[in-house]
PDB file of C-alpha atoms in Angstrom:
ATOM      1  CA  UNK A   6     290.145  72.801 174.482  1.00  0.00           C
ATOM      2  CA  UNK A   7     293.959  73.504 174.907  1.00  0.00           C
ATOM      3  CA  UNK A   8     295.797  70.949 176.385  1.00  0.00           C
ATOM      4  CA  UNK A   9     298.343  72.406 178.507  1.00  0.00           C
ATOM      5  CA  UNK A  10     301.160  70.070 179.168  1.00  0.00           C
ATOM      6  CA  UNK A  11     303.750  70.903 181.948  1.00  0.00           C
ATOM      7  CA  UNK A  12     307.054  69.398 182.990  1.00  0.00           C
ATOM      8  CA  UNK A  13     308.641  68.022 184.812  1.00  0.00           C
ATOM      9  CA  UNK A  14     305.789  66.934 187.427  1.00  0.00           C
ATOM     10  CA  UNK A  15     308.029  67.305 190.113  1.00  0.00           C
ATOM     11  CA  UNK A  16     311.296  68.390 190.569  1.00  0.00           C
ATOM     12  CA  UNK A  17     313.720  68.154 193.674  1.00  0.00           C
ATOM     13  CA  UNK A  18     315.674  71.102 193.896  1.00  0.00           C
ATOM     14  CA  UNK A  19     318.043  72.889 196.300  1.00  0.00           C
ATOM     15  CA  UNK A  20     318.482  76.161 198.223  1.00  0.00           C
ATOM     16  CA  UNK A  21     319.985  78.911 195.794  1.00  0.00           C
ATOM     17  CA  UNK A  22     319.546  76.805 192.451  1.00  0.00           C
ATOM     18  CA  UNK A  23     318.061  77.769 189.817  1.00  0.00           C
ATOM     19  CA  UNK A  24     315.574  76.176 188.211  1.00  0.00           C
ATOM     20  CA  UNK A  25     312.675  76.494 184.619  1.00  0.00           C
ATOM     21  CA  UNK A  26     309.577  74.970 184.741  1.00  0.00           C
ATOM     22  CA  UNK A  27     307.977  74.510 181.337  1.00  0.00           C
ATOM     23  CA  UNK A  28     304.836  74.491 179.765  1.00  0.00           C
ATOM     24  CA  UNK A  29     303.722  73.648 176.504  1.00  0.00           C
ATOM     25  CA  UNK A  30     300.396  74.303 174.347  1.00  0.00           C
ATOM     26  CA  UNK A  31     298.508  72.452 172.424  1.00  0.00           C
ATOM     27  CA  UNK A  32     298.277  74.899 170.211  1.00  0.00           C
ATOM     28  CA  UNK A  33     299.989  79.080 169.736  1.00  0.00           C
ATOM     29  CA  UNK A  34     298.347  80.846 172.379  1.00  0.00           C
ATOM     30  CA  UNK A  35     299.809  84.189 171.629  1.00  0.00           C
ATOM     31  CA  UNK A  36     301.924  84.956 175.290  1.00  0.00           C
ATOM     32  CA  UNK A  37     298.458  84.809 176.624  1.00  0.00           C
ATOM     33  CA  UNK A  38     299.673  82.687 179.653  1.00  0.00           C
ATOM     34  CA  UNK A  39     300.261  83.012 183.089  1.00  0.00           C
ATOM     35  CA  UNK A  40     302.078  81.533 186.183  1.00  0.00           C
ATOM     36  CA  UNK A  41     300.484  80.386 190.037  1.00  0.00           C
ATOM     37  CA  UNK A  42     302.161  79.377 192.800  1.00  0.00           C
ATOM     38  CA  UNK A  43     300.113  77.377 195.044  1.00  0.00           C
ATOM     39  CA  UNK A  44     301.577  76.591 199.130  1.00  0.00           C
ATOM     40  CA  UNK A  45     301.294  73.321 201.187  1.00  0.00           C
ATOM     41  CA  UNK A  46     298.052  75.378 202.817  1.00  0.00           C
ATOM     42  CA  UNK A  47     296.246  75.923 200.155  1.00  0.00           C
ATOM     43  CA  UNK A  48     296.992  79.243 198.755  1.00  0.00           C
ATOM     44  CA  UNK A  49     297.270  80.291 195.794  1.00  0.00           C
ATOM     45  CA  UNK A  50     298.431  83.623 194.348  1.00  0.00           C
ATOM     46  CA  UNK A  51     299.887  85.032 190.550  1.00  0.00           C
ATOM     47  CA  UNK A  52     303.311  85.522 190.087  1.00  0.00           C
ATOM     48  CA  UNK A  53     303.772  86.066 185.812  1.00  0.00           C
ATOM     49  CA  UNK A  54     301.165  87.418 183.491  1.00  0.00           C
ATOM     50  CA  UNK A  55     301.058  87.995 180.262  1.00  0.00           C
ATOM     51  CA  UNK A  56     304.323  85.408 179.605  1.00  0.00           C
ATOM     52  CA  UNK A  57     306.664  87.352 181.319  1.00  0.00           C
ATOM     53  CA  UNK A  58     305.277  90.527 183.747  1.00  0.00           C
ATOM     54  CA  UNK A  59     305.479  90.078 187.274  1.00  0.00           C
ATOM     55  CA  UNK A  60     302.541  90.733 189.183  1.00  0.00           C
ATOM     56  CA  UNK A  61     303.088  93.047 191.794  1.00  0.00           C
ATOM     57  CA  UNK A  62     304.804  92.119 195.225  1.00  0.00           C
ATOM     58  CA  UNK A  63     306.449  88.837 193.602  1.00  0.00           C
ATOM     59  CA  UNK A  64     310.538  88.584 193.635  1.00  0.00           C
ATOM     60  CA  UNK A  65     312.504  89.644 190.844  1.00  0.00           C
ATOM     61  CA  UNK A  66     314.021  86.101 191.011  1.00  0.00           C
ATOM     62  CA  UNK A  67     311.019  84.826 189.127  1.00  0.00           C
ATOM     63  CA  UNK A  68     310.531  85.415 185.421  1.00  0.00           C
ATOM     64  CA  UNK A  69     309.005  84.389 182.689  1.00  0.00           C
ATOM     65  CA  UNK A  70     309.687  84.168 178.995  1.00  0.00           C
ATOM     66  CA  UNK A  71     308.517  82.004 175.682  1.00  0.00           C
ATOM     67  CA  UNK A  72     306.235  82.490 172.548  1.00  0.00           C
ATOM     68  CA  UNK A  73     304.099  80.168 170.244  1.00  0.00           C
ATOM     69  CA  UNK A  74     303.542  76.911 172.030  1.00  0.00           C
ATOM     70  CA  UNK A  75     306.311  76.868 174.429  1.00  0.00           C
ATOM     71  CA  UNK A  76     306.700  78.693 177.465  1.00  0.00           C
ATOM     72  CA  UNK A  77     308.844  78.362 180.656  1.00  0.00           C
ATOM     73  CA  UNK A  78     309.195  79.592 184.803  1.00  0.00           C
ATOM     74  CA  UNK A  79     312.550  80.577 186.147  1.00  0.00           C
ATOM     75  CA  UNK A  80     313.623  80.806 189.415  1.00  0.00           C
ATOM     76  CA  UNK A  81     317.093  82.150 189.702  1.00  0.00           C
ATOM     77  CA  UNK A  82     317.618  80.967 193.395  1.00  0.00           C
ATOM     78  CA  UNK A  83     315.718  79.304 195.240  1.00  0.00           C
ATOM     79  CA  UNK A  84     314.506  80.380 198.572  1.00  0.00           C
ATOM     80  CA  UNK A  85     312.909  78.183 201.304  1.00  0.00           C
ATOM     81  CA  UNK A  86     309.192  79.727 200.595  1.00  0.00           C
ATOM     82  CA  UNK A  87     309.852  78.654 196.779  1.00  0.00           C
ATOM     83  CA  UNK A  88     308.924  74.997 197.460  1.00  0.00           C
ATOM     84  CA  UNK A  89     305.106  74.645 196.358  1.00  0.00           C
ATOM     85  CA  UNK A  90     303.223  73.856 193.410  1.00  0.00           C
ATOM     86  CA  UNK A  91     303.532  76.208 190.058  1.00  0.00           C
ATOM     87  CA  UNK A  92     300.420  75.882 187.418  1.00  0.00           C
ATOM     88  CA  UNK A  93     300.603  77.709 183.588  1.00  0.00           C
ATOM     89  CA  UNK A  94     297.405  79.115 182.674  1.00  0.00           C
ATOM     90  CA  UNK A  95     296.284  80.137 178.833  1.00  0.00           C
ATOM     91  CA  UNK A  96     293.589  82.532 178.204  1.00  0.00           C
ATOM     92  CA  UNK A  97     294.141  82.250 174.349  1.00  0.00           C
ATOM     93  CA  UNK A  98     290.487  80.887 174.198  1.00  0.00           C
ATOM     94  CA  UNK A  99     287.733  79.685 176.386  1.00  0.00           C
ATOM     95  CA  UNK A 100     287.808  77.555 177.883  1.00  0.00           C
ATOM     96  CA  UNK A 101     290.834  79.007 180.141  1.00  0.00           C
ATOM     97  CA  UNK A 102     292.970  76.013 181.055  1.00  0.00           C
ATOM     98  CA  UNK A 103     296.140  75.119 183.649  1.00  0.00           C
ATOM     99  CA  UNK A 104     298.946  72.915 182.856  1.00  0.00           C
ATOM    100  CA  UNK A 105     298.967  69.844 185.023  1.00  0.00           C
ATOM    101  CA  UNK A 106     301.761  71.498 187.757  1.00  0.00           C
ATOM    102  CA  UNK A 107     305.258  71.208 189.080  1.00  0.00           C
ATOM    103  CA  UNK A 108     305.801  70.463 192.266  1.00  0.00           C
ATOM    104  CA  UNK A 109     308.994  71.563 193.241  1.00  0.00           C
ATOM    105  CA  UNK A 110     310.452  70.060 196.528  1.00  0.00           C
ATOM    106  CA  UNK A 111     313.816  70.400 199.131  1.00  0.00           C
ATOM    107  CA  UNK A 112     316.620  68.089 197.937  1.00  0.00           C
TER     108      UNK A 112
ATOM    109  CA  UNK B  17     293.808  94.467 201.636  1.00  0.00           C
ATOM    110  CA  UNK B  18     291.776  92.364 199.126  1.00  0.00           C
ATOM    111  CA  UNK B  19     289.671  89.366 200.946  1.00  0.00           C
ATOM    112  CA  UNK B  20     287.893  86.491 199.353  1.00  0.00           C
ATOM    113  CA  UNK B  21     286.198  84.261 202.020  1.00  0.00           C
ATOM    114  CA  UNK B  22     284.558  81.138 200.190  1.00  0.00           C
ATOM    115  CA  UNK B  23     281.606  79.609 202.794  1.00  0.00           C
ATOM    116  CA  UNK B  24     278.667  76.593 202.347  1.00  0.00           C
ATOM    117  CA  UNK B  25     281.021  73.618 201.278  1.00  0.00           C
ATOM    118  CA  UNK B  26     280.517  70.321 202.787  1.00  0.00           C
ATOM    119  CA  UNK B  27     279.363  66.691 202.284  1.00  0.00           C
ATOM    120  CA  UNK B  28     276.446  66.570 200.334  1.00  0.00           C
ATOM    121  CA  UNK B  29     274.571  62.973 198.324  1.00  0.00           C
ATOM    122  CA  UNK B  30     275.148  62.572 194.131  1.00  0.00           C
ATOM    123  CA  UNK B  31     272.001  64.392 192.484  1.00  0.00           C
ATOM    124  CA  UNK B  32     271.461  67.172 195.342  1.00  0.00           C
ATOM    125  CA  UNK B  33     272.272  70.301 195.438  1.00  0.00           C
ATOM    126  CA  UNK B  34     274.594  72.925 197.412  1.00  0.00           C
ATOM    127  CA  UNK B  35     275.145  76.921 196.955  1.00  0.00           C
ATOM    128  CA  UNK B  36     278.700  78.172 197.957  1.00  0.00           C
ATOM    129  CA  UNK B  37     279.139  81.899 198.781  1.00  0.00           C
ATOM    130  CA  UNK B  38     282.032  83.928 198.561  1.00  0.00           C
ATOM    131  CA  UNK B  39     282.285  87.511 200.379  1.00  0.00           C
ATOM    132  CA  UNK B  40     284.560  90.138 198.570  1.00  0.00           C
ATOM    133  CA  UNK B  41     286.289  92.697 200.556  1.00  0.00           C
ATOM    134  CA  UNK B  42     289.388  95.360 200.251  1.00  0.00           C
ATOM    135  CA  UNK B  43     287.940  96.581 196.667  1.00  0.00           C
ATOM    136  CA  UNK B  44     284.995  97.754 194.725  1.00  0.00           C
ATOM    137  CA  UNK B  45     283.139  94.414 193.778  1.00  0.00           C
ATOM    138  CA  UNK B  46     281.654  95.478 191.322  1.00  0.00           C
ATOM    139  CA  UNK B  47     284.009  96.997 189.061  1.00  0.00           C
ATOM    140  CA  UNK B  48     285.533  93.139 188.164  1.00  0.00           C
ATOM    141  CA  UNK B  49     284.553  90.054 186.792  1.00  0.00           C
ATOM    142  CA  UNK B  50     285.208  87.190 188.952  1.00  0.00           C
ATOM    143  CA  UNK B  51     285.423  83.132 188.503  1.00  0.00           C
ATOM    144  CA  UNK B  52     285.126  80.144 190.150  1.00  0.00           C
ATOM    145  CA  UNK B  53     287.785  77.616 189.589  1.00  0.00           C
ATOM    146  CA  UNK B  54     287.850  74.243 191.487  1.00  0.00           C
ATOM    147  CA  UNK B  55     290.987  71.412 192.354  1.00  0.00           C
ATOM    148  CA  UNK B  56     290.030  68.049 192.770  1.00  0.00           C
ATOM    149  CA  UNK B  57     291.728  65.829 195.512  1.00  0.00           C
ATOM    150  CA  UNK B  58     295.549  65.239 193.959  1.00  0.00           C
ATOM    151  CA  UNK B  59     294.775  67.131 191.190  1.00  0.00           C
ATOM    152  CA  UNK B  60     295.212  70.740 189.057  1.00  0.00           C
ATOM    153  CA  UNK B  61     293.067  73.464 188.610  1.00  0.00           C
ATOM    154  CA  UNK B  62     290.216  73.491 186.880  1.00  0.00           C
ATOM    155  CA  UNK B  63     288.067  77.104 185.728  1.00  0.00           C
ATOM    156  CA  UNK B  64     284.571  76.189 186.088  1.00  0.00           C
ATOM    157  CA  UNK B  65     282.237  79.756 185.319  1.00  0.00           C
ATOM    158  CA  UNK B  66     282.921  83.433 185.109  1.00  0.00           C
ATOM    159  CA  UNK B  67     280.732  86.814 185.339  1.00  0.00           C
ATOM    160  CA  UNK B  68     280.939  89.787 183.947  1.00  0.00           C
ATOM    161  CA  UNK B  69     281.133  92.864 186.154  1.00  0.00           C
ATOM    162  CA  UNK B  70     277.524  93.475 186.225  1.00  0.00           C
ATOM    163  CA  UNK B  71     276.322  90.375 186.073  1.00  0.00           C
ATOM    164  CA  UNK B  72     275.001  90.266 182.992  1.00  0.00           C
ATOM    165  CA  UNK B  73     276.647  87.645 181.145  1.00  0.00           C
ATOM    166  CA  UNK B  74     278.013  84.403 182.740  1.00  0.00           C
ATOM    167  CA  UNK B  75     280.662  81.358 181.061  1.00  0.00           C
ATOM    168  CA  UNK B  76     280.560  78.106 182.119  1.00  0.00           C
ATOM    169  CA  UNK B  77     282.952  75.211 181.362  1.00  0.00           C
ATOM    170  CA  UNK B  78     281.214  72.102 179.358  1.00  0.00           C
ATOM    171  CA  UNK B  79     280.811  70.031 182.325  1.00  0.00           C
ATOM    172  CA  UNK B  80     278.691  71.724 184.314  1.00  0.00           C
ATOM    173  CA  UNK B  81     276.801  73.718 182.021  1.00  0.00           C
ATOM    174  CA  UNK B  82     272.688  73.274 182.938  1.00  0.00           C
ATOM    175  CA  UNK B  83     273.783  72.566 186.522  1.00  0.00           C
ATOM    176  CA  UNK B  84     275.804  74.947 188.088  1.00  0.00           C
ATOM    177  CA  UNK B  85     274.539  78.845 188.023  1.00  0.00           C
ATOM    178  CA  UNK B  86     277.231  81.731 188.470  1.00  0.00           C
ATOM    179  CA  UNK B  87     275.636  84.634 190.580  1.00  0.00           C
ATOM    180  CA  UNK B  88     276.625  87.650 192.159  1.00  0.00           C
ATOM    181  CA  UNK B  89     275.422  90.207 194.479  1.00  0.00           C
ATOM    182  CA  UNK B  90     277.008  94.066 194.188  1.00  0.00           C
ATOM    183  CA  UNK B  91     275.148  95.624 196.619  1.00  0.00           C
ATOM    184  CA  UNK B  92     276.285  92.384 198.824  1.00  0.00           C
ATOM    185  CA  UNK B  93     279.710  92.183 197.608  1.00  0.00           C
ATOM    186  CA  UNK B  94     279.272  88.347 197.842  1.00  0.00           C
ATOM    187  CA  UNK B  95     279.573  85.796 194.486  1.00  0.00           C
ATOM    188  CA  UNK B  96     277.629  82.706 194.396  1.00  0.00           C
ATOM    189  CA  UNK B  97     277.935  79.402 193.020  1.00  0.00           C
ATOM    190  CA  UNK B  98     274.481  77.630 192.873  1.00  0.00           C
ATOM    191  CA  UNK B  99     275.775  73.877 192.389  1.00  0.00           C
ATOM    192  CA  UNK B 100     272.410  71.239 191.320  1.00  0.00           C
ATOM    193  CA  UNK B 101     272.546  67.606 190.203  1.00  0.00           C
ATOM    194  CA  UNK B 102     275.439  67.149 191.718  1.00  0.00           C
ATOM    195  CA  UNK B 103     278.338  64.486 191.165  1.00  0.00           C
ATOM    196  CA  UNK B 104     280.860  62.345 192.702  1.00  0.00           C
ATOM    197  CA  UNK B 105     283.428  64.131 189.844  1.00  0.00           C
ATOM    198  CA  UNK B 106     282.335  67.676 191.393  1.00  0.00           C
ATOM    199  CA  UNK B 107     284.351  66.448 195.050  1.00  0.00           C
ATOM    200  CA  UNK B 108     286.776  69.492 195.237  1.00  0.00           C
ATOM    201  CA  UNK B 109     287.998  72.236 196.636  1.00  0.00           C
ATOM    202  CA  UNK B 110     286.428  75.699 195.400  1.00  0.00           C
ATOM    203  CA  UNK B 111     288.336  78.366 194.366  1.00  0.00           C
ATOM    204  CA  UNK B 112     286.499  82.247 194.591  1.00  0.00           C
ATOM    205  CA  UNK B 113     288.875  84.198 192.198  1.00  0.00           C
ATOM    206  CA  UNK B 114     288.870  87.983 191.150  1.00  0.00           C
ATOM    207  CA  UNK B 115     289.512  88.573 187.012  1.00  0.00           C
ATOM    208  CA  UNK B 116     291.660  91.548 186.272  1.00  0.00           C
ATOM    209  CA  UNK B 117     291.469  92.289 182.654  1.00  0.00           C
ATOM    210  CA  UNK B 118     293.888  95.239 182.319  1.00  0.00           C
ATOM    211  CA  UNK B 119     296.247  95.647 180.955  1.00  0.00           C
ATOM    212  CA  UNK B 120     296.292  91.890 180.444  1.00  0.00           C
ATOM    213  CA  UNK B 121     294.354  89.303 181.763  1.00  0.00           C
ATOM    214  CA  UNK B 122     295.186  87.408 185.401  1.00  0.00           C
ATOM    215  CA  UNK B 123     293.289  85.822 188.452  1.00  0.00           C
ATOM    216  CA  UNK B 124     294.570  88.163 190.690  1.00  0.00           C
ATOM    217  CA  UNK B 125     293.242  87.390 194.427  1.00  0.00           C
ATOM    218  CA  UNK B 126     291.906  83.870 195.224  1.00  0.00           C
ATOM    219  CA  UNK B 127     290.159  83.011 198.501  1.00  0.00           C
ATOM    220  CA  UNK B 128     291.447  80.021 200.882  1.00  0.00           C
ATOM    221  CA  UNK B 129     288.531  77.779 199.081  1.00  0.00           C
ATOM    222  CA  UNK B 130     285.677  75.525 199.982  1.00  0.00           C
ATOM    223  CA  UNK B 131     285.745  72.037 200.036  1.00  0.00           C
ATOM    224  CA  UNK B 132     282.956  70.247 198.328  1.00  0.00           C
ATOM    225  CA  UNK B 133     282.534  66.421 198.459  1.00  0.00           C
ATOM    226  CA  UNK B 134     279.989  64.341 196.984  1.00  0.00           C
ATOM    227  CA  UNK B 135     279.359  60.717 198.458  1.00  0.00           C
ATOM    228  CA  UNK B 136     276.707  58.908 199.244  1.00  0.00           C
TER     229      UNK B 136
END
C-alpha cells in the first residue's frame, strides 16, 4: 500500500495567514491526489483534485500544486470556516489511501 | 442538491453482524460508482469497498475482504454495506461516498456517516 505521510499534524494558525499543508508518498503517484476538508460536525467535502483543480464551489484561496512524491495545500488567507481537518488522498493504485491529516486550529 | 443519508449503525457484539444503508438522492444513482470509507474514533480515513456503476464488480480493502459485502440497489437508489464477523477494530464512523471518475477521479459528495461500534 502507499503510505501517505502528512505534516504537520496540527498547526495553529491565524485569521488572514497563509498557510501549506504537505503530503508526501511513499512512492510517485503521478498528481493522482486529492484534498478533503473535514468540519468539527462531521462533514466532509473535496476541495483539490487531480493535484491542483478545484472542485467546484470551493474558494480560490485554496490551491494545490506538487509532482512525484511530494505534494502540498495552500491557503492564502485564512478565514474563520478554514479551521478543520484537511486529508491527501492518492488514487495512484488500489488500495486508495489518505494521509494521516492536519488539523489546523485558531491561534 | 446531491443527498447521501447513511442509516443502521449502532452497538453491535464482536463476531455479529450489521447492514448499513445509504439512500442517494439529487442525481441519477446509477450512472456512478460509489464507496464506503470509514474513520475510526481519533483517527483518518480509511476506503473500505467500492462498486462499479452497475454493480457488477465490487473492491474491497484487505481487511475486510470475506466479511464485508458492497451492494447496491438502482431501482432503490440506496447502497449497502453488509458488515459479518464483526470486530472491535471495525468501531467507526461510516462514510457513504459518491466516485466521480471524469475527468479525473474524486469522492465528490459524502453523507453525514454512521457510527458503528463493536463491544461486548
Amino acid at each position: 500500500d502507499i503510505q501517505m505521510t502528512q505534516t504537520p499534524s496540527s498547526m495553529p494558525a491565524s485569521l488572514g495567514e497563509r498557510v501549506t499543508i504537505s503530503c508526501r508518498a511513499s512512492q510517485g503517484i503521478s498528481n493522482y491526489l486529492n484534498w478533503y476538508q473535514q468540519k468539527p460536525d462531521g462533514t466532509i467535502k473535496p476541495l483539490i483534485y487531480y493535484t491542483s483543480n478545484l472542485q467546484s464551489g470551493v474558494p480560490s484561496r485554496f490551491s494545490g500544486s506538487g509532482s512525484g512524491t511530494d505534494y502540498s495545500l495552500t491557503i492564502s488567507s485564512l478565514e474563520p470556516e478554514d479551521f478543520a481537518m484537511y486529508y491527501c488522498q492518492q488514487y495512484d493504485s488500489s488500495p486508495l489511501t489518505f494521509g494521516s491529516g492536519t488539523k489546523l486550529e485558531i491561534k | 442538491e446531491v443527498q447521501l443519508v447513511e442509516s443502521g449503525g449502532g452497538l453491535v457484539q464482536p463476531g455479529r453482524s450489521l447492514k448499513l444503508s445509504c439512500a442517494a438522492s439529487g442525481f441519477t444513482f446509477s450512472n456512478y460508482y460509489m464507496a464506503w470509507v470509514r474513520q475510526a474514533p481519533t483517527k483518518g480515513l480509511e476506503w473500505v469497498a467500492s462498486i462499479t456503476n452497475s454493480g457488477g464488480s465490487t473492491y474491497y480493502r484487505d481487511s475486510v475482504k470475506g466479511r464485508f459485502t458492497i451492494s447496491r440497489d438502482n431501482a432503490k437508489s440506496t447502497l449497502y454495506l453488509q458488515m459479518d464477523s464483526l470486530r472491535s477494530e471495525d468501531t467507526a464512523t461510516y462514510y457513504c461516498t459518491r466516485e466521480e471518475g471524469f475527468p479525473y477521479y474524486v469522492m465528490d459528495a459524502w453523507g453525514q456517516g454512521a457510527s458503528v461500534t463493536v463491544s461486548s
